[in-house]
CSV table of C-alpha atoms in Angstrom, one decimal:
chain,number,residue,atom,x,y,z
A,842,UNK,CA,21.5,0.0,-6.9
A,843,UNK,CA,19.4,-3.5,-7.9
A,844,UNK,CA,16.4,-2.9,-9.8
A,845,UNK,CA,14.4,-4.1,-7.5
A,846,UNK,CA,15.4,-1.4,-5.4
A,847,UNK,CA,14.4,1.0,-7.9
A,848,UNK,CA,10.6,-0.7,-8.3
A,849,UNK,CA,10.2,-1.1,-4.5
A,850,UNK,CA,9.5,2.9,-4.7
A,851,UNK,CA,6.5,3.8,-5.7
A,852,UNK,CA,7.5,7.1,-6.6
A,853,UNK,CA,9.7,5.6,-9.0
A,854,UNK,CA,7.0,3.4,-10.0
A,855,UNK,CA,4.8,6.0,-11.2
A,856,UNK,CA,7.6,7.8,-12.9
A,857,UNK,CA,8.1,5.0,-15.2
A,858,UNK,CA,4.1,4.7,-15.8
A,859,UNK,CA,4.2,8.2,-16.9
A,860,UNK,CA,7.6,7.9,-19.0
A,861,UNK,CA,5.8,4.9,-20.8
A,862,UNK,CA,2.9,6.7,-22.3
A,863,UNK,CA,5.9,8.6,-23.7
A,864,UNK,CA,9.0,11.2,-23.3
A,865,UNK,CA,7.8,14.1,-20.5
A,866,UNK,CA,9.2,16.7,-19.5
A,867,UNK,CA,10.7,17.0,-16.5
A,868,UNK,CA,8.4,19.5,-15.5
A,869,UNK,CA,5.8,17.5,-16.6
A,870,UNK,CA,6.9,14.7,-14.1
A,871,UNK,CA,7.3,17.3,-11.3
A,872,UNK,CA,4.0,18.4,-11.8
A,873,UNK,CA,2.2,15.1,-12.3
A,874,UNK,CA,4.5,13.2,-9.6
A,875,UNK,CA,4.6,16.1,-7.1
A,876,UNK,CA,0.9,16.3,-6.8
A,877,UNK,CA,0.1,12.9,-6.7
A,878,UNK,CA,2.5,12.1,-3.5
A,879,UNK,CA,3.1,15.7,-2.1
A,880,UNK,CA,7.0,15.8,-3.0
A,881,UNK,CA,9.0,19.0,-3.7
A,882,UNK,CA,10.3,19.4,-6.8
A,883,UNK,CA,13.8,18.4,-5.8
A,884,UNK,CA,12.8,14.9,-4.2
A,885,UNK,CA,11.1,14.2,-7.7
A,886,UNK,CA,14.4,15.5,-9.5
A,887,UNK,CA,16.5,13.0,-7.3
A,888,UNK,CA,13.9,10.0,-7.8
A,889,UNK,CA,14.5,10.9,-12.1
A,890,UNK,CA,18.4,11.0,-11.2
A,891,UNK,CA,18.3,7.6,-9.5
A,892,UNK,CA,16.2,6.0,-12.5
A,893,UNK,CA,18.6,8.1,-15.4
A,894,UNK,CA,21.7,6.2,-13.1
A,895,UNK,CA,20.2,2.4,-12.7
A,896,UNK,CA,19.3,2.8,-16.3
A,897,UNK,CA,15.5,3.1,-16.6
A,898,UNK,CA,15.6,6.3,-17.8
A,899,UNK,CA,17.5,8.5,-20.6
A,900,UNK,CA,17.1,12.0,-20.2
A,901,UNK,CA,18.0,14.8,-22.9
A,902,UNK,CA,18.6,18.4,-24.0
A,903,UNK,CA,16.5,20.1,-25.6
A,904,UNK,CA,17.1,24.0,-25.4
A,905,UNK,CA,16.4,24.9,-21.2
A,906,UNK,CA,14.6,21.8,-20.8
A,907,UNK,CA,15.2,18.4,-19.6
A,908,UNK,CA,13.2,15.8,-21.5
A,909,UNK,CA,13.0,11.9,-19.9
A,910,UNK,CA,12.0,8.6,-21.7
A,911,UNK,CA,11.8,5.1,-20.8
A,912,UNK,CA,14.6,2.8,-21.2
A,913,UNK,CA,12.9,-0.9,-21.3
A,914,UNK,CA,16.5,-2.8,-20.7
A,915,UNK,CA,15.8,-3.0,-16.9
A,916,UNK,CA,12.8,-3.7,-17.3
A,917,UNK,CA,13.6,-7.1,-19.9
A,918,UNK,CA,16.5,-8.0,-17.2
A,919,UNK,CA,13.7,-7.8,-14.4
A,920,UNK,CA,11.2,-9.6,-16.3
A,921,UNK,CA,13.6,-12.2,-17.5
A,922,UNK,CA,14.7,-12.8,-13.5
A,923,UNK,CA,10.8,-13.7,-12.8
A,924,UNK,CA,10.3,-16.0,-15.9
A,925,UNK,CA,11.0,-19.3,-13.4
A,926,UNK,CA,7.9,-17.8,-11.0
A,927,UNK,CA,5.4,-17.6,-13.4
A,928,UNK,CA,4.5,-21.2,-13.5
A,929,UNK,CA,2.9,-20.1,-9.9
A,930,UNK,CA,0.7,-17.7,-11.7
A,931,UNK,CA,0.5,-18.5,-15.2
A,932,UNK,CA,-1.9,-21.4,-15.0
A,933,UNK,CA,-4.3,-19.3,-13.2
A,934,UNK,CA,-4.5,-16.4,-15.6
A,935,UNK,CA,-5.0,-19.0,-18.6
A,936,UNK,CA,-7.9,-20.3,-16.1
A,937,UNK,CA,-8.9,-17.2,-16.0
A,938,UNK,CA,-9.0,-16.3,-19.2
A,939,UNK,CA,-11.1,-19.6,-20.5
A,940,UNK,CA,-13.7,-18.8,-18.0
A,941,UNK,CA,-14.2,-15.3,-19.2
A,942,UNK,CA,-14.0,-16.9,-22.7
A,943,UNK,CA,-17.3,-19.5,-21.5
A,944,UNK,CA,-19.1,-16.5,-20.0
A,945,UNK,CA,-19.2,-14.5,-22.9
A,946,UNK,CA,-19.7,-17.5,-25.4
A,947,UNK,CA,-22.6,-18.5,-23.3
A,948,UNK,CA,-24.0,-14.7,-23.2
A,949,UNK,CA,-23.8,-15.0,-26.9
A,950,UNK,CA,-26.1,-17.9,-27.0
A,951,UNK,CA,-28.8,-17.3,-24.0
A,952,UNK,CA,-29.1,-13.1,-25.4
A,953,UNK,CA,-31.3,-12.6,-27.9
A,954,UNK,CA,-30.1,-11.0,-30.9
A,955,UNK,CA,-29.9,-6.9,-31.3
A,956,UNK,CA,-29.1,-7.5,-27.0
A,957,UNK,CA,-25.5,-5.8,-26.0
A,958,UNK,CA,-23.3,-8.4,-25.1
A,959,UNK,CA,-20.4,-6.0,-23.7
A,960,UNK,CA,-19.4,-6.7,-20.8
A,961,UNK,CA,-21.2,-3.7,-18.4
A,962,UNK,CA,-24.4,-5.3,-19.6
A,963,UNK,CA,-25.3,-8.1,-17.0
A,964,UNK,CA,-27.1,-11.9,-18.8
A,965,UNK,CA,-30.2,-12.0,-19.5
A,966,UNK,CA,-32.4,-13.3,-16.5
A,967,UNK,CA,-35.0,-15.9,-17.6
A,968,UNK,CA,-37.9,-13.4,-17.6
A,969,UNK,CA,-36.4,-11.0,-19.8
A,970,UNK,CA,-35.8,-13.7,-22.5
A,971,UNK,CA,-39.3,-15.0,-22.1
């Protein structure tokens, strides 16, 4: 199965997201994904099997438990495949980053000392600055 076929399924993407945080038991994956997507334990197990067979996950036994970990190798291949396409969105992300930095700088220059300039605080109005 091709990497994009694996990533095309929302359940498998969610499992990959969970495994990104660290090793999980099959039971933990079933609990999280089964509840979120309303699917059975056998269905989650089938997704875990596909992820293992495609190289996205590894499994190890610890007593009677099965522990799953993310293997990033196939994700690196996806990233390499997408590399030529990054030119379509990289300049826009760079421009967004510049605008964010510009806004933060402007707030630092216009806010009175002691006023919070975190992203949750709106910039001071002209009345507030007076």
